[in-house]
Short mmCIF file of C-alpha atoms in Angstrom, two decimals:
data_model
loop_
_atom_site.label_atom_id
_atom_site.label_comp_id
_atom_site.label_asym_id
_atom_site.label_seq_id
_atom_site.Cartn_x
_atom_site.Cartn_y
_atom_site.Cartn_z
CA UNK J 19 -74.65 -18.93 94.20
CA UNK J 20 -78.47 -17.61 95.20
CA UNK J 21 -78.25 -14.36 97.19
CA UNK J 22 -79.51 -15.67 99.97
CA UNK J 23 -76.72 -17.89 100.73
CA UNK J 24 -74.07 -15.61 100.44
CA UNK J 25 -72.57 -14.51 103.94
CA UNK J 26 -73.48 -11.25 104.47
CA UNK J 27 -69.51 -10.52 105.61
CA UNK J 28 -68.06 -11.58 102.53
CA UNK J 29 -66.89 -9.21 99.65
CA UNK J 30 -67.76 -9.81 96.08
CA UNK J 31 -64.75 -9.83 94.44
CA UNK J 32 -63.21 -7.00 92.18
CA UNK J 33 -63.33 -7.38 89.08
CA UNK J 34 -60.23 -7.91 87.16
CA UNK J 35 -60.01 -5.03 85.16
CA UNK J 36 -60.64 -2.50 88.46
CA UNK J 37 -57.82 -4.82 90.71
CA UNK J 38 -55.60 -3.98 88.00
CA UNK J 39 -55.85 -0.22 87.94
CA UNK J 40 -56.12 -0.38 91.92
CA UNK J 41 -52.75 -1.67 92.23
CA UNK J 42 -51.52 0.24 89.36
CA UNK J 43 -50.85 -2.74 86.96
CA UNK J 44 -51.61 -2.03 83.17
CA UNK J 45 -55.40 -3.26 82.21
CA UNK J 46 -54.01 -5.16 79.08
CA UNK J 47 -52.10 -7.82 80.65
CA UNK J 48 -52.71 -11.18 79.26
CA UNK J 49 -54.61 -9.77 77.07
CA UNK J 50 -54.51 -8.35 73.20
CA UNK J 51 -52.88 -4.79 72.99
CA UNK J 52 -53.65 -2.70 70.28
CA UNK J 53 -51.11 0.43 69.41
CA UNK J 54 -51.06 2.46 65.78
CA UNK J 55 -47.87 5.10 64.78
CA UNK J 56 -47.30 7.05 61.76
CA UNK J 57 -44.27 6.61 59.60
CA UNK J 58 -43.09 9.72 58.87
CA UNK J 59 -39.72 10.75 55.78
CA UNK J 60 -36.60 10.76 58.42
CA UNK J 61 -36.04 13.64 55.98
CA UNK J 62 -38.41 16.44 55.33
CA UNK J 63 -41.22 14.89 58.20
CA UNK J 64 -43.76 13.79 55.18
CA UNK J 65 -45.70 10.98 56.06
CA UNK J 66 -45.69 8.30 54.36
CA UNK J 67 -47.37 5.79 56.04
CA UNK J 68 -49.46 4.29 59.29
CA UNK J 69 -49.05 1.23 61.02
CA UNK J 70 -51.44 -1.01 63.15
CA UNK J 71 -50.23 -3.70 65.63
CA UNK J 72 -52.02 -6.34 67.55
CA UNK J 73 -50.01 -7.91 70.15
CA UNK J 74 -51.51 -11.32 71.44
CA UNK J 75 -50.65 -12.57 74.88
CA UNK J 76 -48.02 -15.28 73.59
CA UNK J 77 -46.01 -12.35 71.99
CA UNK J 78 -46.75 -13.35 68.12
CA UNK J 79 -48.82 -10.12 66.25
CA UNK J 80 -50.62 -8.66 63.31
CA UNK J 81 -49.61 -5.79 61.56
CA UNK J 82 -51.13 -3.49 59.04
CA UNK J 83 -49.78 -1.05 57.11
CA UNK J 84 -52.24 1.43 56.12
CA UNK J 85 -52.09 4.44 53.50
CA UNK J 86 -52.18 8.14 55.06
CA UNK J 87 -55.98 8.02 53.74
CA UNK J 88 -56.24 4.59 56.44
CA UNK J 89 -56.85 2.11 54.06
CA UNK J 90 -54.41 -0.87 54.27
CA UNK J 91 -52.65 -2.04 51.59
CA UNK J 92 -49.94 -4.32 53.02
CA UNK J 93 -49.94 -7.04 56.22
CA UNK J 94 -47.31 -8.76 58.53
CA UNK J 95 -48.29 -11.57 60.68
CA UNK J 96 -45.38 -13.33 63.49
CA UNK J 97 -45.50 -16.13 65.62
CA UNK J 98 -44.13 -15.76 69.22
CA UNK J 99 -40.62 -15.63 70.78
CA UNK J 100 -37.51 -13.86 69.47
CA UNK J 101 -36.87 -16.32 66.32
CA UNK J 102 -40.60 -16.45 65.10
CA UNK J 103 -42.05 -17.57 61.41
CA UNK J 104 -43.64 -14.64 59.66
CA UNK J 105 -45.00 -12.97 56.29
CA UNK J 106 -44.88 -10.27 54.73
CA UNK J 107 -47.73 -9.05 52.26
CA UNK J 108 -47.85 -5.94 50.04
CA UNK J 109 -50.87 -6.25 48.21
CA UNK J 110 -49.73 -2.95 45.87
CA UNK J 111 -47.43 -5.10 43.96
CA UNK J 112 -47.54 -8.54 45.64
CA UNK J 113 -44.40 -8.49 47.48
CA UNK J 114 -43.58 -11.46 50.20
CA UNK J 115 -41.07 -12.05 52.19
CA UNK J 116 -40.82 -13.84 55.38
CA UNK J 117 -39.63 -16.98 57.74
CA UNK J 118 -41.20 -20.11 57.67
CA UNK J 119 -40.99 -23.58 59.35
CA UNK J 120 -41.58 -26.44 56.29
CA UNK J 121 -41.52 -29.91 56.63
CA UNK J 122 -39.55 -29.60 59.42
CA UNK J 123 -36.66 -26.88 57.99
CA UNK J 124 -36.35 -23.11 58.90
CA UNK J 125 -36.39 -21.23 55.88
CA UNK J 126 -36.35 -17.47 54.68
CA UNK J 127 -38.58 -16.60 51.66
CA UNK J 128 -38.88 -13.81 49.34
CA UNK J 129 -40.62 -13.36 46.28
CA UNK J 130 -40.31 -10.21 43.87
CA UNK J 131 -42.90 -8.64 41.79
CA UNK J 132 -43.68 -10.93 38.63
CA UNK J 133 -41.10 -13.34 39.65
CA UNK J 134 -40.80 -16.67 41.08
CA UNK J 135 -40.21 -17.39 44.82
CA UNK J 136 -36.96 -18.14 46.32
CA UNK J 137 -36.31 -19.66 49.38
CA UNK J 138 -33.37 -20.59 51.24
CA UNK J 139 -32.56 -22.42 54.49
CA UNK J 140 -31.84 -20.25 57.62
CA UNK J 141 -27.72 -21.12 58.37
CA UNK J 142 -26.78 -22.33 61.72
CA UNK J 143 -26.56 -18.48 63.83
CA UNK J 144 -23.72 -17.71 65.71
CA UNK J 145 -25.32 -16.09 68.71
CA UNK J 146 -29.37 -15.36 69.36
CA UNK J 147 -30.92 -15.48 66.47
CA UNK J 148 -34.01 -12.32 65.75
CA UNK J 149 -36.64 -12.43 63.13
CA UNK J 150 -38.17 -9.28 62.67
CA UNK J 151 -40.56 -8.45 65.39
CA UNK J 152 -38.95 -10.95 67.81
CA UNK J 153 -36.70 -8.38 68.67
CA UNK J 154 -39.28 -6.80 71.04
CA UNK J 155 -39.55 -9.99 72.65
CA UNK J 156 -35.77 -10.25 72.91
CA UNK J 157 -35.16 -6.88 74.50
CA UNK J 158 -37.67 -7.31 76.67
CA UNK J 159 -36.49 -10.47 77.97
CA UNK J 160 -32.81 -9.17 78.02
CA UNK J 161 -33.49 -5.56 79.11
CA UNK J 162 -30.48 -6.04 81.45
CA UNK J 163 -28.21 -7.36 79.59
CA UNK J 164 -28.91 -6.47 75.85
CA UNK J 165 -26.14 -3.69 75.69
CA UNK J 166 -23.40 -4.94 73.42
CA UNK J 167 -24.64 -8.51 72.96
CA UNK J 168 -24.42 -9.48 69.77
CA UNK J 169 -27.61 -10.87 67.84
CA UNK J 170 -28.21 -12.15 63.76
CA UNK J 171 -31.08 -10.81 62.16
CA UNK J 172 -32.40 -12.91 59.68
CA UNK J 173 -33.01 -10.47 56.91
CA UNK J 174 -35.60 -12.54 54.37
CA UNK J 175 -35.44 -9.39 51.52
CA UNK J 176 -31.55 -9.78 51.36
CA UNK J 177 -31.56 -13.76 51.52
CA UNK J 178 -29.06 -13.47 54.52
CA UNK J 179 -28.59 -12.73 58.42
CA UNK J 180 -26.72 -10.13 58.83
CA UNK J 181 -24.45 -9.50 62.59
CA UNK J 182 -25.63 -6.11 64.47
CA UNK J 183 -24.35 -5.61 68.31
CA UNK J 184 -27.07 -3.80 70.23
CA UNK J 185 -25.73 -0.88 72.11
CA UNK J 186 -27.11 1.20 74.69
CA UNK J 187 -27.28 4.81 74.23
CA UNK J 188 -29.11 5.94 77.60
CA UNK J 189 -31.99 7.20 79.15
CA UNK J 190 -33.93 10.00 79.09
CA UNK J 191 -37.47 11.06 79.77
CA UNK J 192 -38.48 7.84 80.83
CA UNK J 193 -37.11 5.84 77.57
CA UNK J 194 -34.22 3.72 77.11
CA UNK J 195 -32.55 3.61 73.77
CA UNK J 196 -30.59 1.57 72.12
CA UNK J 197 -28.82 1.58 68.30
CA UNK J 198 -28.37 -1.80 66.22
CA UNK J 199 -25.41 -1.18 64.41
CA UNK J 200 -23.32 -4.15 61.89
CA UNK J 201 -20.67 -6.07 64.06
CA UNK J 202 -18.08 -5.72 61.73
CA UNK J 203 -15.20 -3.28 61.45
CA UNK J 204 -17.46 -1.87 57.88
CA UNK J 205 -20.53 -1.69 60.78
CA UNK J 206 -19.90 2.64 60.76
CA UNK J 207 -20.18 2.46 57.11
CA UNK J 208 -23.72 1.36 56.98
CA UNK J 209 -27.25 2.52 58.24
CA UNK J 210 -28.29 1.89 62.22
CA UNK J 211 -31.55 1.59 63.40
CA UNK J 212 -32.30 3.53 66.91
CA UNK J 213 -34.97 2.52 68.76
CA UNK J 214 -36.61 4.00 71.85
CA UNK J 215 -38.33 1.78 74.59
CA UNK J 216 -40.49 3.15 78.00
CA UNK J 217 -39.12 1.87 80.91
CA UNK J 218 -41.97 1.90 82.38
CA UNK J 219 -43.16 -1.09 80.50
CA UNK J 220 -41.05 -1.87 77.89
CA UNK J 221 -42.78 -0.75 75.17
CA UNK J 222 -41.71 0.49 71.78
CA UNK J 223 -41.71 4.29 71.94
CA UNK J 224 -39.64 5.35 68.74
CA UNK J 225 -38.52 3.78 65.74
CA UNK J 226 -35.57 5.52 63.79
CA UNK J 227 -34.09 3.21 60.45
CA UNK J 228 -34.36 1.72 57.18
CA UNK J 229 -38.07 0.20 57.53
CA UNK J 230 -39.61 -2.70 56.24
CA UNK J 231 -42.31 -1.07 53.67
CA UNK J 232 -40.78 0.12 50.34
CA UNK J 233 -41.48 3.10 48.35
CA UNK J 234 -42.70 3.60 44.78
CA UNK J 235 -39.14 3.00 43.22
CA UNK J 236 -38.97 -0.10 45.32
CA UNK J 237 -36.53 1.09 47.56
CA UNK J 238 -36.04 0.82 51.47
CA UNK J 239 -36.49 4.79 52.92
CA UNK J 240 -35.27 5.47 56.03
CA UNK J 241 -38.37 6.70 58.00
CA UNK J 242 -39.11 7.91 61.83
CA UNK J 243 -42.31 6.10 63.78
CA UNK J 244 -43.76 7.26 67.06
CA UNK J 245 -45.99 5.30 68.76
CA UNK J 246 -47.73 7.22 71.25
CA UNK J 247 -48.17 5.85 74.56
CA UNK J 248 -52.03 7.02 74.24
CA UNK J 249 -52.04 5.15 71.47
CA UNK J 250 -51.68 2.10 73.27
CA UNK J 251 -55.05 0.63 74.56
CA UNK J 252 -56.82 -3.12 75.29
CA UNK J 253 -58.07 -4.47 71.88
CA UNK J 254 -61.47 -5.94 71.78
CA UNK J 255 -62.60 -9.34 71.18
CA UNK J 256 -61.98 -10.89 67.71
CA UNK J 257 -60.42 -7.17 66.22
CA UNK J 258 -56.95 -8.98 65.67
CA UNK J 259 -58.93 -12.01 63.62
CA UNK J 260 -60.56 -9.39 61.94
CA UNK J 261 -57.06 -7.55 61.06
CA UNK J 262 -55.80 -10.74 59.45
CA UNK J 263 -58.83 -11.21 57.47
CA UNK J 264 -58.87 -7.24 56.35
CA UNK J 265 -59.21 -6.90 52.52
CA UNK J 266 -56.10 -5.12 51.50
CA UNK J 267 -55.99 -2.46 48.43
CA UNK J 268 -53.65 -2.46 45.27
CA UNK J 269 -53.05 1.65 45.64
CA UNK J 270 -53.35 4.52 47.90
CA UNK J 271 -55.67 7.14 46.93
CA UNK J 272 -54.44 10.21 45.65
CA UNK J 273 -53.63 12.74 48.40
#
């Protein structure tokens, strides 16, 4: 509209980004978030690893996992919703694993160093269903009425879903936690995972379990990741394309 036709009495409008922090309202909504956390030994505090996460509007994200020097050497990409299709790539040994929708079938894949693929068909669940990341979009869709449900994760690396029941452990300094322990009278018997979620906005905090990256044996550590809430910002145009197009390495450098 010229200038000159413009009332004189009527406001340009805001723009979206400046209504947003006006009213208080994070400056990423509907938009791509970006947020990075280090994986640190749960024993000992070494670090073993950092991880990059692109969250799309629609829920689905790309992951990479880089070495402590920041080059990546393994990625994760997942749909949207709480059952999602994903993969899994380690590019130091070419690992895969993931959940995938073929010819019309849910299936988990996995497929070991020098070895062929297997693939099975995901069995009929019992209760929700969660596929890796989808459990962030669970929780966050459940956040009042997670606490004991039971859920089956769909565990691709063990060709199986496994029963946890999600219990609440309480809040403190603005974060909710909950554990994910096995529903089963064995549950005590095996490893949890304890996660930590703001309330302010739901978003992941801490991360306390077995993890999805293995180590140089080939083994599943347990590891602690913080994600920082400064960590957290809006990511610009075309970076998550570019994270799923990122070269990947076959090592880490030498510390």
């Amino acid at each position: 509209m010229p200038l000159l036709t413009r009332p004189w009495w009527r406001p340009r409008p805001l723009p979206l980004k400046l209504l947003l922090l006006l009213l208080g309202l994070p400056a990423v909504a509907g938009a791509t978030t970006r947020y990075d956390g280090d994986a640190q030994a749960a024993e000992g505090g070494r670090l073993l690893y950092r991880e990059s996460h692109w969250v799309e509007p629609d829920g689905g994200r790309v992951v990479l996992y880089r070495c402590p020097g920041g080059a990546a050497f393994a990625r994760k990409q997942v749909g949207g919703g709480s059952d999602p299709d994903f993969e899994l790539v380690d590019a130091r040994d070419g690992y895969r694993e993931g959940v995938r929708t073929r010819q019309g079938r849910r299936e988990m894949f996995l497929q070991r160093p020098g070895r062929p693929e297997q693939a099975v068909a995901l069995p009929p669940a019992n209760g929700p269903r969660i596929v890796d990341a989808g459990f962030d979009e669970y929780l966050r869709a459940h956040w009042d009425t997670a606490a004991a449900q039971r859920v089956d994760f769909v565990l691709p690396g063990l060709q199986r879903t496994l029963a946890f029941r999600i219990q609440d452990q309480g809040e403190h300094d603005g974060l909710r936690r909950y554990r994910l322990a096995v529903a089963a009278w064995y549950g005590g018997a095996l490893p949890h995972v304890d996660v930590a979620y703001a309330m302010r906005d739901r978003r992941l905090a801490e991360f306390d379990g077995v993890g999805n990256i293995r180590d140089d044996a080939g083994a599943y550590p347990r590891v602690r990741i913080v994600f920082p809430a400064q960590a957290q910002r809006p990511a610009a145009p075309g970076e998550a394309e570019q994270a799923r197009r990122q070269p990947l390495v076959a090592r880490c450098a030498a510390a």
